[in-house]
């Protein structure tokens, strides 16, 4: 047995409505368990700011509050998880968002004799989502996220981490949020049952303070 086979493997999926706090918790999980945080939304946004073909294609859907088609999304995700830094696991934030995406991930992992370990559903009712998203501010440079009330940066609209300006994401305007919530209920929520049937679904109350949400997650994943 090599030393590597003793390392803990943790493949985690974050489920929840847009704005439920998946990204906030995924960053904390990544730091505590030393695994990469992989956000398909961040990958698309990085491509948009670099003006790549993938970014231009994804933007058409994102601006309308729609999902980027599975063919595009699945490819970037599989390429990302094949990278060396993912060998001890990862936390996926915003993927899968459809049953076909989940099936492709399961198939790819099964072929490697592997599997997803936990699907954590961050549960927040629709009523709280609009408030969450209208107060979210994102750094245009490093992607850090804040909330004007619940997680304010030290200086207004300036990123604590890199000093760049913070913006309200184009898709966080209330009209688009409502659309994204509908898309979530139609296409993503069925994943709760999908992972429940596989016996790996864990639910946490996402309405409490972010530190307490994280406490509940650590109680599931272990210290
Ligand atoms: P998601 O990744 O699910 O879209 P985020 O992690 O970006 O959601 O969180 C959405 C917004 O809500 C952000 O502005 C974030 O700072 C804030 N937020 C996250 N978790 C909580 C919480 N437990 N209580 C209050 N606000 C939160
Ligand atoms: P997020 O940053 O996770 O809120 O994602 C922002 C937007 O990117 C979503 O509203 C979708 O348009 C797109 N997106 C991110 N991840 C996926 C995915 N797994 N499948 C389809 N579209 C996605």
Coordinates of N, CA and C and ligand atoms in Angstrom, one line a residue:
X1 N 0.8 -1.2 0.0 CA 0.0 0.0 0.0 C 0.9 1.3 0.0
X2 N 0.5 2.2 -0.8 CA 1.3 3.5 -0.8 C 0.8 4.4 0.3
X3 N 1.6 5.4 0.6 CA 1.1 6.3 1.6 C -0.2 7.0 1.2
X4 N -0.3 7.2 -0.1 CA -1.5 8.0 -0.6 C -2.8 7.2 -0.3
X5 N -2.8 5.9 -0.3 CA -4.0 5.1 0.0 C -4.6 5.3 1.4
X6 N -3.7 5.9 2.3 CA -4.2 6.1 3.6 C -4.9 7.4 3.8
X7 N -4.7 8.3 2.7 CA -5.3 9.6 2.9 C -6.9 9.5 2.8
X8 N -7.5 10.4 3.5 CA -9.0 10.4 3.5 C -9.5 10.9 2.2
X9 N -10.5 10.2 1.6 CA -11.1 10.6 0.4 C -12.4 11.3 0.7
X10 N -12.7 12.4 0.2 CA -14.0 13.0 0.4 C -14.5 13.7 -0.8
X11 N -15.5 13.2 -1.4 CA -16.2 13.8 -2.6 C -17.5 14.2 -2.1
X12 N -17.7 15.5 -2.1 CA -18.9 16.1 -1.6 C -19.6 17.0 -2.6
X13 N -20.9 16.9 -2.6 CA -21.8 17.7 -3.5 C -22.6 18.6 -2.6
X14 N -22.6 19.9 -3.0 CA -23.5 20.8 -2.3 C -24.8 21.0 -3.1
X15 N -25.9 20.8 -2.4 CA -27.2 21.0 -3.1 C -27.9 22.2 -2.4
X16 N -28.8 22.8 -3.1 CA -29.6 23.9 -2.5 C -29.9 24.9 -3.6
X17 N -30.9 25.7 -3.2 CA -31.4 26.7 -4.2 C -30.2 27.7 -4.5
X18 N -30.3 28.5 -5.5 CA -29.4 29.5 -5.7 C -29.5 30.5 -4.6
X19 N -28.3 30.8 -4.0 CA -28.3 31.8 -2.8 C -28.5 31.1 -1.5
X20 N -28.6 29.8 -1.5 CA -28.8 29.1 -0.2 C -27.6 29.1 0.7
X21 N -26.4 29.4 0.1 CA -25.2 29.4 0.9 C -24.2 28.3 0.5
X22 N -24.4 27.7 -0.7 CA -23.5 26.5 -1.1 C -22.1 27.0 -1.2
X23 N -21.9 28.1 -1.9 CA -20.5 28.6 -2.1 C -19.9 29.0 -0.8
X24 N -20.6 29.7 0.1 CA -20.1 30.1 1.4 C -19.6 28.9 2.2
X25 N -20.4 27.8 2.2 CA -20.1 26.6 3.0 C -19.0 25.8 2.3
X26 N -19.1 25.8 0.9 CA -18.1 25.0 0.2 C -16.7 25.5 0.4
X27 N -16.5 26.9 0.5 CA -15.2 27.5 0.7 C -14.7 27.0 2.1
X28 N -15.6 27.0 3.1 CA -15.1 26.6 4.5 C -14.8 25.2 4.5
X29 N -15.5 24.3 3.8 CA -15.2 22.9 3.8 C -13.9 22.7 3.1
X30 N -13.7 23.4 2.0 CA -12.4 23.2 1.2 C -11.2 23.5 2.1
X31 N -11.4 24.6 2.9 CA -10.3 25.0 3.7 C -10.0 24.0 4.9
X32 N -11.1 23.6 5.5 CA -10.9 22.7 6.7 C -10.4 21.3 6.3
X33 N -10.9 20.8 5.2 CA -10.5 19.4 4.8 C -9.4 19.4 3.7
X34 N -8.9 20.6 3.4 CA -7.8 20.7 2.3 C -8.2 19.9 1.0
X35 N -9.3 20.3 0.5 CA -9.7 19.7 -0.8 C -10.2 20.9 -1.7
X36 N -10.1 20.8 -3.0 CA -10.4 21.9 -3.8 C -11.9 22.2 -3.8
X37 N -12.3 23.5 -3.9 CA -13.7 23.9 -4.1 C -13.9 24.1 -5.5
X38 N -14.8 23.4 -6.1 CA -15.0 23.5 -7.6 C -16.4 24.0 -7.8
X39 N -16.5 25.3 -8.4 CA -17.8 25.9 -8.6 C -17.9 26.0 -10.2
X40 N -18.9 25.4 -10.8 CA -19.1 25.5 -12.2 C -19.4 27.0 -12.6
X41 N -20.2 27.6 -11.7 CA -20.5 29.0 -11.9 C -19.3 29.9 -12.0
X42 N -18.3 29.6 -11.0 CA -17.1 30.4 -11.0 C -16.3 30.1 -12.3
X43 N -16.3 28.9 -12.8 CA -15.6 28.5 -14.0 C -16.2 29.3 -15.2
X44 N -17.5 29.3 -15.2 CA -18.2 30.0 -16.3 C -17.8 31.5 -16.2
X45 N -17.9 32.1 -15.0 CA -17.7 33.5 -14.9 C -16.2 33.9 -15.3
X46 N -15.3 33.0 -14.9 CA -13.9 33.2 -15.3 C -13.7 33.2 -16.8
X47 N -14.4 32.3 -17.5 CA -14.4 32.2 -18.9 C -15.1 33.5 -19.5
X48 N -16.1 34.0 -18.9 CA -16.8 35.2 -19.4 C -15.8 36.3 -19.3
X49 N -15.1 36.5 -18.2 CA -14.3 37.6 -18.1 C -13.0 37.5 -19.0
X50 N -12.6 36.3 -19.3 CA -11.5 36.1 -20.2 C -12.0 36.2 -21.7
X51 N -13.3 36.3 -21.9 CA -13.8 36.4 -23.3 C -13.6 35.1 -24.1
X52 N -13.6 33.9 -23.4 CA -13.4 32.7 -24.2 C -14.8 32.3 -24.9
X53 N -14.6 31.4 -25.9 CA -15.8 30.9 -26.6 C -16.8 30.3 -25.6
X54 N -16.3 29.5 -24.7 CA -17.1 28.8 -23.7 C -17.9 29.9 -22.9
X55 N -17.1 30.9 -22.5 CA -17.7 32.0 -21.7 C -18.9 32.7 -22.4
X56 N -18.6 33.0 -23.7 CA -19.7 33.7 -24.5 C -20.9 32.8 -24.6
X57 N -20.7 31.5 -24.8 CA -21.9 30.6 -25.0 C -22.6 30.5 -23.7
X58 N -21.9 30.3 -22.6 CA -22.5 30.2 -21.2 C -23.3 31.4 -20.8
X59 N -22.7 32.6 -21.2 CA -23.3 33.9 -20.8 C -24.8 34.0 -21.3
X60 N -25.0 33.5 -22.5 CA -26.3 33.6 -23.1 C -27.4 33.0 -22.2
X61 N -27.0 31.9 -21.6 CA -28.0 31.2 -20.7 C -28.0 31.8 -19.3
X62 N -26.8 32.1 -18.8 CA -26.7 32.6 -17.4 C -27.5 34.0 -17.3
X63 N -27.3 34.8 -18.2 CA -28.0 36.1 -18.2 C -29.5 36.0 -18.1
X64 N -30.0 34.9 -18.7 CA -31.5 34.7 -18.7 C -31.9 33.9 -17.4
X65 N -31.0 33.5 -16.6 CA -31.4 32.7 -15.4 C -31.6 31.3 -15.8
X66 N -31.1 30.9 -16.9 CA -31.3 29.5 -17.4 C -30.0 28.7 -17.1
X67 N -30.1 27.4 -17.1 CA -29.0 26.5 -17.0 C -28.2 26.5 -18.3
X68 N -26.9 26.4 -18.2 CA -26.0 26.2 -19.3 C -26.3 24.7 -19.7
X69 N -26.3 24.4 -21.1 CA -26.7 23.0 -21.5 C -25.7 22.0 -20.9
X70 N -26.2 20.8 -20.6 CA -25.5 19.7 -20.0 C -24.2 19.4 -20.7
X71 N -24.2 19.4 -22.1 CA -23.0 19.0 -22.8 C -21.8 19.9 -22.5
X72 N -22.1 21.2 -22.4 CA -21.0 22.1 -22.1 C -20.5 21.9 -20.6
X73 N -21.5 21.9 -19.7 CA -21.2 21.9 -18.3 C -20.5 20.6 -17.9
X74 N -20.9 19.5 -18.4 CA -20.4 18.2 -18.0 C -18.9 18.1 -18.4
X75 N -18.6 18.6 -19.6 CA -17.2 18.5 -20.1 C -16.3 19.3 -19.2
X76 N -16.7 20.5 -18.9 CA -15.7 21.3 -18.0 C -15.5 20.7 -16.7
X77 N -16.6 20.1 -16.1 CA -16.5 19.5 -14.8 C -15.7 18.3 -14.8
X78 N -15.9 17.4 -15.8 CA -15.1 16.2 -15.8 C -13.6 16.5 -16.0
X79 N -13.3 17.5 -16.9 CA -11.9 17.9 -17.1 C -11.3 18.4 -15.8
X80 N -12.1 19.1 -15.0 CA -11.6 19.7 -13.8 C -11.3 18.7 -12.7
X81 N -12.2 17.7 -12.6 CA -12.0 16.7 -11.5 C -11.0 15.7 -11.8
X82 N -10.6 15.7 -13.1 CA -9.5 14.8 -13.5 C -8.1 15.3 -13.1
X83 N -8.1 16.6 -12.7 CA -6.8 17.2 -12.4 C -6.2 16.6 -11.1
X84 N -4.9 16.7 -11.0 CA -4.1 16.1 -9.9 C -4.6 16.5 -8.5
X85 N -5.0 17.8 -8.4 CA -5.3 18.3 -7.0 C -6.6 17.7 -6.5
X86 N -7.3 16.9 -7.4 CA -8.6 16.3 -7.0 C -8.5 14.9 -6.5
X87 N -7.2 14.4 -6.4 CA -7.1 13.0 -6.1 C -7.5 12.6 -4.7
X88 N -7.6 13.6 -3.8 CA -8.1 13.2 -2.4 C -9.5 13.7 -2.2
X89 N -10.1 14.1 -3.3 CA -11.5 14.5 -3.2 C -11.7 16.0 -3.5
X90 N -12.9 16.4 -3.4 CA -13.3 17.8 -3.8 C -14.7 18.1 -3.3
X91 N -15.0 19.4 -3.2 CA -16.4 19.8 -2.9 C -16.9 20.5 -4.1
X92 N -18.0 20.0 -4.7 CA -18.6 20.5 -5.9 C -19.8 21.5 -5.5
X93 N -19.7 22.7 -6.0 CA -20.7 23.7 -5.7 C -21.4 24.2 -7.0
X94 N -22.6 23.8 -7.1 CA -23.4 24.2 -8.3 C -23.3 23.1 -9.4
X95 N -22.8 22.0 -9.1 CA -22.8 20.8 -10.0 C -23.0 19.6 -9.1
X96 N -23.9 18.6 -9.5 CA -24.8 18.7 -10.6 C -26.0 19.5 -10.4
X97 N -26.6 20.0 -11.5 CA -27.8 20.8 -11.4 C -29.0 20.1 -12.1
X98 N -28.7 19.0 -12.7 CA -29.8 18.2 -13.4 C -29.5 16.7 -13.1
X99 N -30.5 15.9 -13.3 CA -30.3 14.4 -13.1 C -29.3 13.9 -14.2
X100 N -29.4 14.3 -15.5 CA -28.4 13.8 -16.4 C -26.9 14.1 -16.0
X101 N -26.7 15.3 -15.4 CA -25.4 15.7 -14.9 C -24.9 14.8 -13.8
X102 N -25.9 14.5 -12.9 CA -25.5 13.6 -11.8 C -25.2 12.2 -12.3
X103 N -25.9 11.7 -13.3 CA -25.7 10.4 -13.9 C -24.3 10.3 -14.6
X104 N -24.0 11.4 -15.3 CA -22.7 11.4 -15.9 C -21.5 11.3 -14.9
X105 N -21.7 12.1 -13.8 CA -20.7 12.1 -12.7 C -20.6 10.7 -12.1
X106 N -21.7 10.1 -11.8 CA -21.7 8.8 -11.2 C -21.0 7.8 -12.1
X107 N -21.3 7.9 -13.4 CA -20.8 6.9 -14.3 C -19.3 7.1 -14.4
X108 N -18.8 8.3 -14.5 CA -17.4 8.6 -14.5 C -16.7 8.1 -13.3
X109 N -17.3 8.3 -12.1 CA -16.7 7.8 -10.9 C -16.7 6.3 -10.8
X110 N -17.8 5.7 -11.2 CA -18.0 4.2 -11.1 C -16.9 3.6 -12.0
X111 N -16.6 4.2 -13.1 CA -15.6 3.6 -14.0 C -14.2 3.6 -13.3
X112 N -14.0 4.5 -12.3 CA -12.8 4.6 -11.6 C -12.8 3.8 -10.3
X113 N -14.0 3.1 -10.1 CA -14.2 2.4 -8.8 C -14.4 3.3 -7.7
X114 N -15.0 4.5 -8.0 CA -15.2 5.5 -7.0 C -16.6 5.9 -6.9
X115 N -16.9 6.9 -6.0 CA -18.3 7.3 -5.8 C -18.3 8.7 -5.0
X116 N -19.5 9.3 -5.1 CA -19.7 10.5 -4.3 C -20.0 10.1 -2.8
X117 N -19.4 10.7 -1.8 CA -19.5 10.3 -0.5 C -20.7 11.0 0.2
X118 N -20.9 12.3 0.0 CA -21.9 13.1 0.7 C -22.6 14.0 -0.3
X119 N -23.9 14.1 -0.2 CA -24.6 15.2 -0.9 C -25.3 16.0 0.2
X120 N -24.8 17.3 0.4 CA -25.3 18.1 1.5 C -26.3 19.1 1.0
X121 N -27.5 19.0 1.4 CA -28.6 19.9 1.0 C -28.7 21.1 2.0
X122 N -28.3 22.3 1.5 CA -28.4 23.5 2.4 C -29.8 24.0 2.1
X123 N -30.7 23.8 3.2 CA -32.1 24.1 3.0 C -32.5 25.5 3.4
X124 N -33.0 26.3 2.5 CA -33.4 27.7 2.7 C -34.7 27.9 1.9
X125 N -35.8 28.4 2.6 CA -37.0 28.6 1.9 C -36.9 29.7 0.8
X126 N -37.8 29.6 -0.2 CA -37.7 30.6 -1.3 C -37.8 32.1 -0.8
X127 N -38.6 32.3 0.3 CA -38.9 33.6 0.8 C -37.5 34.3 1.2
X128 N -36.6 33.5 1.7 CA -35.3 34.1 2.2 C -34.3 34.3 1.0
X129 N -34.6 33.6 -0.1 CA -33.6 33.6 -1.2 C -33.4 35.0 -1.8
X130 N -34.6 35.6 -2.1 CA -34.5 36.9 -2.8 C -33.7 37.9 -1.9
X131 N -33.9 37.9 -0.6 CA -33.1 38.8 0.3 C -31.6 38.5 0.2
X132 N -31.3 37.2 0.3 CA -29.9 36.7 0.2 C -29.3 37.2 -1.1
X133 N -30.0 37.0 -2.2 CA -29.3 37.3 -3.5 C -29.2 38.8 -3.8
X134 N -30.2 39.5 -3.3 CA -30.1 41.0 -3.6 C -29.0 41.6 -2.8
X135 N -28.7 41.0 -1.7 CA -27.6 41.5 -0.8 C -26.2 40.9 -1.1
X136 N -26.2 40.0 -2.0 CA -24.9 39.3 -2.3 C -24.0 40.3 -3.1
X137 N -22.8 40.4 -2.8 CA -21.8 41.2 -3.6 C -20.6 40.2 -3.9
X138 N -20.2 40.3 -5.2 CA -19.1 39.4 -5.6 C -18.0 40.2 -6.1
X139 N -16.8 39.7 -5.8 CA -15.5 40.4 -6.3 C -15.3 40.0 -7.7
X140 N -15.1 41.1 -8.5 CA -14.9 40.9 -10.0 C -13.6 40.2 -10.3
X141 N -12.7 40.3 -9.3 CA -11.3 39.7 -9.6 C -11.2 38.3 -9.0
X142 N -11.4 38.1 -7.7 CA -11.1 36.8 -7.1 C -12.3 35.9 -6.8
X143 N -13.5 36.5 -7.1 CA -14.7 35.7 -6.9 C -15.2 35.5 -5.5
X144 N -14.5 36.2 -4.5 CA -15.0 36.1 -3.1 C -16.4 36.7 -3.1
X145 N -17.3 36.1 -2.1 CA -18.6 36.7 -2.0 C -18.9 37.2 -0.6
X146 N -19.7 38.2 -0.6 CA -20.1 38.9 0.7 C -21.6 39.1 0.7
X147 N -22.1 39.6 1.8 CA -23.5 40.0 1.9 C -23.5 41.3 2.6
X148 N -24.3 42.3 2.0 CA -24.2 43.6 2.6 C -24.6 43.6 4.1
X149 N -25.5 42.7 4.5 CA -25.9 42.6 5.9 C -25.3 41.5 6.7
X150 N -25.3 40.3 6.1 CA -24.9 39.1 6.9 C -23.4 38.8 6.8
X151 N -22.7 39.4 5.9 CA -21.2 39.1 5.8 C -20.6 40.3 5.0
X152 N -20.7 41.4 5.7 CA -20.2 42.7 5.0 C -18.7 42.7 4.9
X153 N -18.2 43.3 3.8 CA -16.8 43.5 3.7 C -16.4 44.6 4.6
X154 N -15.1 44.7 5.0 CA -14.6 45.8 5.9 C -14.9 47.2 5.4
X155 N -14.6 47.4 4.1 CA -14.9 48.7 3.4 C -16.0 48.4 2.4
X156 N -17.0 49.3 2.3 CA -18.1 49.1 1.5 C -17.7 48.8 0.0
X157 N -18.2 47.8 -0.6 CA -17.9 47.4 -2.0 C -16.5 47.2 -2.3
X158 N -15.6 46.9 -1.4 CA -14.2 46.6 -1.7 C -13.9 45.2 -1.1
X159 N -13.3 44.3 -1.9 CA -13.0 43.0 -1.5 C -11.9 42.9 -0.4
X160 N -12.2 42.3 0.7 CA -11.3 42.1 1.8 C -10.0 41.4 1.3
X161 N -10.3 40.4 0.5 CA -9.2 39.5 0.1 C -8.2 40.1 -0.9
X162 N -8.7 40.9 -1.9 CA -7.8 41.4 -3.0 C -7.9 42.9 -3.3
X163 N -8.9 43.6 -2.6 CA -8.9 45.0 -2.8 C -9.7 45.5 -4.0
X164 N -10.2 44.5 -4.8 CA -10.9 44.9 -6.0 C -12.4 45.4 -5.6
X165 N -13.1 45.9 -6.6 CA -14.4 46.3 -6.4 C -15.4 45.2 -6.3
X166 N -16.5 45.4 -5.6 CA -17.5 44.3 -5.5 C -18.8 44.7 -6.3
X167 N -19.4 43.8 -6.9 CA -20.6 44.1 -7.7 C -21.8 43.2 -7.4
X168 N -23.0 43.6 -7.8 CA -24.1 42.7 -7.7 C -24.1 42.0 -9.0
X169 N -24.0 40.6 -9.0 CA -24.0 39.8 -10.2 C -25.2 40.1 -11.1
X170 N -24.9 40.1 -12.4 CA -26.0 40.4 -13.4 C -27.2 39.5 -13.1
X171 N -26.9 38.2 -12.7 CA -28.0 37.3 -12.5 C -28.6 37.3 -11.1
X172 N -28.2 38.2 -10.3 CA -28.7 38.4 -8.9 C -29.8 39.5 -8.8
X173 N -30.2 40.1 -10.0 CA -31.3 41.0 -9.9 C -32.6 40.3 -9.7
X174 N -33.5 40.9 -8.9 CA -34.7 40.1 -8.5 C -35.4 39.4 -9.6
X175 N -35.6 40.0 -10.8 CA -36.3 39.3 -11.9 C -35.7 38.0 -12.3
X176 N -34.3 38.0 -12.4 CA -33.6 36.8 -12.8 C -33.6 35.8 -11.6
X177 N -33.6 36.3 -10.4 CA -33.6 35.4 -9.3 C -34.8 34.5 -9.3
X178 N -36.0 35.2 -9.5 CA -37.2 34.5 -9.6 C -37.2 33.4 -10.6
X179 N -36.6 33.7 -11.8 CA -36.5 32.7 -12.9 C -35.6 31.6 -12.4
X180 N -34.5 31.9 -11.8 CA -33.5 30.9 -11.4 C -34.1 30.0 -10.3
X181 N -35.0 30.5 -9.5 CA -35.7 29.7 -8.5 C -36.6 28.7 -9.1
X182 N -37.3 29.2 -10.2 CA -38.2 28.2 -10.9 C -37.4 27.1 -11.6
X183 N -36.3 27.5 -12.2 CA -35.4 26.5 -12.8 C -34.9 25.5 -11.8
X184 N -34.5 26.1 -10.6 CA -34.1 25.2 -9.5 C -35.1 24.2 -9.2
X185 N -36.4 24.6 -8.9 CA -37.4 23.7 -8.5 C -37.7 22.6 -9.6
X186 N -37.7 23.1 -10.9 CA -38.0 22.1 -12.0 C -36.8 21.1 -12.2
X187 N -35.6 21.6 -12.3 CA -34.5 20.8 -12.8 C -33.5 20.3 -11.7
X188 N -33.4 21.0 -10.6 CA -32.3 20.7 -9.7 C -32.9 20.0 -8.4
X189 N -34.0 20.4 -8.0 CA -34.6 19.8 -6.7 C -34.7 18.3 -6.8
X190 N -35.1 17.8 -8.0 CA -35.2 16.3 -8.1 C -33.9 15.6 -7.6
X191 N -32.8 16.3 -7.6 CA -31.5 15.6 -7.2 C -31.6 15.2 -5.7
X192 N -32.5 15.9 -4.9 CA -32.6 15.6 -3.5 C -33.0 14.1 -3.4
X193 N -34.0 13.8 -4.2 CA -34.5 12.4 -4.1 C -33.5 11.4 -4.7
X194 N -32.8 11.9 -5.8 CA -31.8 11.0 -6.4 C -30.7 10.6 -5.4
X195 N -30.2 11.6 -4.6 CA -29.2 11.2 -3.7 C -29.7 10.6 -2.4
X196 N -31.0 10.9 -2.1 CA -31.6 10.3 -0.9 C -31.7 8.8 -1.2
X197 N -32.1 8.4 -2.4 CA -32.2 7.0 -2.8 C -30.8 6.3 -2.7
X198 N -29.8 7.0 -2.9 CA -28.4 6.5 -2.8 C -27.9 6.5 -1.4
X199 N -28.7 7.0 -0.5 CA -28.4 7.0 1.0 C -27.2 7.9 1.3
X200 N -27.0 8.9 0.5 CA -25.9 9.8 0.9 C -26.3 11.2 1.1
X201 N -27.6 11.4 1.1 CA -28.2 12.8 1.3 C -28.1 13.2 2.8
X202 N -27.6 14.4 3.1 CA -27.6 15.0 4.4 C -28.2 16.4 4.3
X203 N -29.1 16.7 5.2 CA -29.7 18.0 5.1 C -29.3 18.9 6.3
X204 N -29.0 20.2 6.0 CA -28.7 21.1 7.1 C -29.6 22.3 6.9
X205 N -29.9 23.0 8.0 CA -30.8 24.2 8.0 C -29.9 25.3 7.6
X206 N -30.2 25.9 6.4 CA -29.4 27.0 5.9 C -29.8 28.4 6.3
X207 N -30.8 28.4 7.2 CA -31.4 29.8 7.5 C -30.6 30.3 8.8
X208 N -29.8 29.5 9.4 CA -29.2 30.0 10.6 C -27.9 30.7 10.2
X209 N -27.2 31.3 11.2 CA -25.9 32.0 11.0 C -24.9 31.0 10.2
X210 N -24.1 31.6 9.3 CA -23.3 30.8 8.5 C -22.3 29.9 9.3
X211 N -21.9 30.4 10.4 CA -21.0 29.6 11.3 C -21.7 28.3 11.8
X212 N -23.0 28.5 12.1 CA -23.8 27.4 12.7 C -24.1 26.4 11.6
X213 N -24.3 26.9 10.3 CA -24.5 26.0 9.2 C -23.3 25.1 9.1
X214 N -22.1 25.8 9.2 CA -20.9 25.0 9.0 C -20.7 24.0 10.1
X215 N -21.1 24.4 11.4 CA -21.0 23.5 12.5 C -21.8 22.2 12.2
X216 N -23.0 22.4 11.6 CA -23.8 21.2 11.3 C -23.2 20.4 10.2
X217 N -22.5 21.0 9.3 CA -21.8 20.2 8.2 C -20.6 19.5 8.8
X218 N -19.9 20.1 9.7 CA -18.7 19.4 10.3 C -19.2 18.2 11.2
X219 N -20.4 18.4 11.8 CA -20.9 17.3 12.6 C -21.2 16.1 11.7
X220 N -21.5 16.4 10.4 CA -21.8 15.3 9.4 C -20.5 14.7 8.9
X221 N -19.5 15.6 8.5 CA -18.3 15.1 7.9 C -17.3 14.6 8.8
X222 N -17.3 15.0 10.1 CA -16.4 14.6 11.1 C -15.3 15.7 11.2
X223 N -14.7 15.8 12.4 CA -13.7 16.8 12.8 C -12.5 16.7 12.0
Ligands
LIG1 P1 -25.0 30.0 -3.4 O1 -23.5 29.6 -3.6 O2 -25.8 28.8 -2.8 O3 -25.6 30.7 -4.5 P2 -23.8 32.0 -1.6 O4 -22.9 31.1 -0.7 O5 -23.2 32.8 -2.6 O6 -25.0 31.1 -2.2 O7 -24.7 32.8 -0.5 C1 -25.7 33.8 -1.1 C2 -25.6 35.0 -0.2 O8 -26.1 34.8 1.1 C3 -24.2 35.6 -0.1 O9 -24.3 37.0 -0.1 C4 -23.8 35.1 1.3 O10 -22.8 36.0 1.9 C5 -25.1 35.0 2.1 N1 -25.2 33.9 3.0 C6 -24.7 32.7 2.9 N2 -25.0 31.9 4.0 C7 -25.7 32.7 4.8 C8 -26.3 32.5 6.1 N3 -26.3 31.3 6.7 N4 -27.0 33.5 6.6 C9 -27.1 34.7 6.0 N5 -26.5 35.0 4.8 C10 -25.8 34.0 4.2
LIG2 P1 -23.8 29.7 -9.6 O1 -22.6 30.6 -9.5 O2 -23.6 28.3 -9.1 O3 -25.0 30.4 -9.0 O4 -24.2 29.6 -11.1 C1 -24.5 30.7 -11.9 C2 -25.1 30.3 -13.3 O5 -24.1 29.5 -14.0 C3 -26.3 29.4 -13.2 O6 -27.5 30.1 -13.0 C4 -26.3 28.7 -14.5 O7 -26.7 29.5 -15.6 C5 -24.8 28.4 -14.7 N1 -24.4 27.1 -14.1 C6 -23.5 26.9 -13.1 N2 -23.4 25.6 -12.8 C7 -24.2 25.0 -13.7 C8 -24.5 23.6 -14.0 N3 -24.0 22.6 -13.2 N4 -25.4 23.3 -15.0 C9 -25.9 24.3 -15.7 N5 -25.7 25.6 -15.6 C10 -24.8 25.9 -14.6

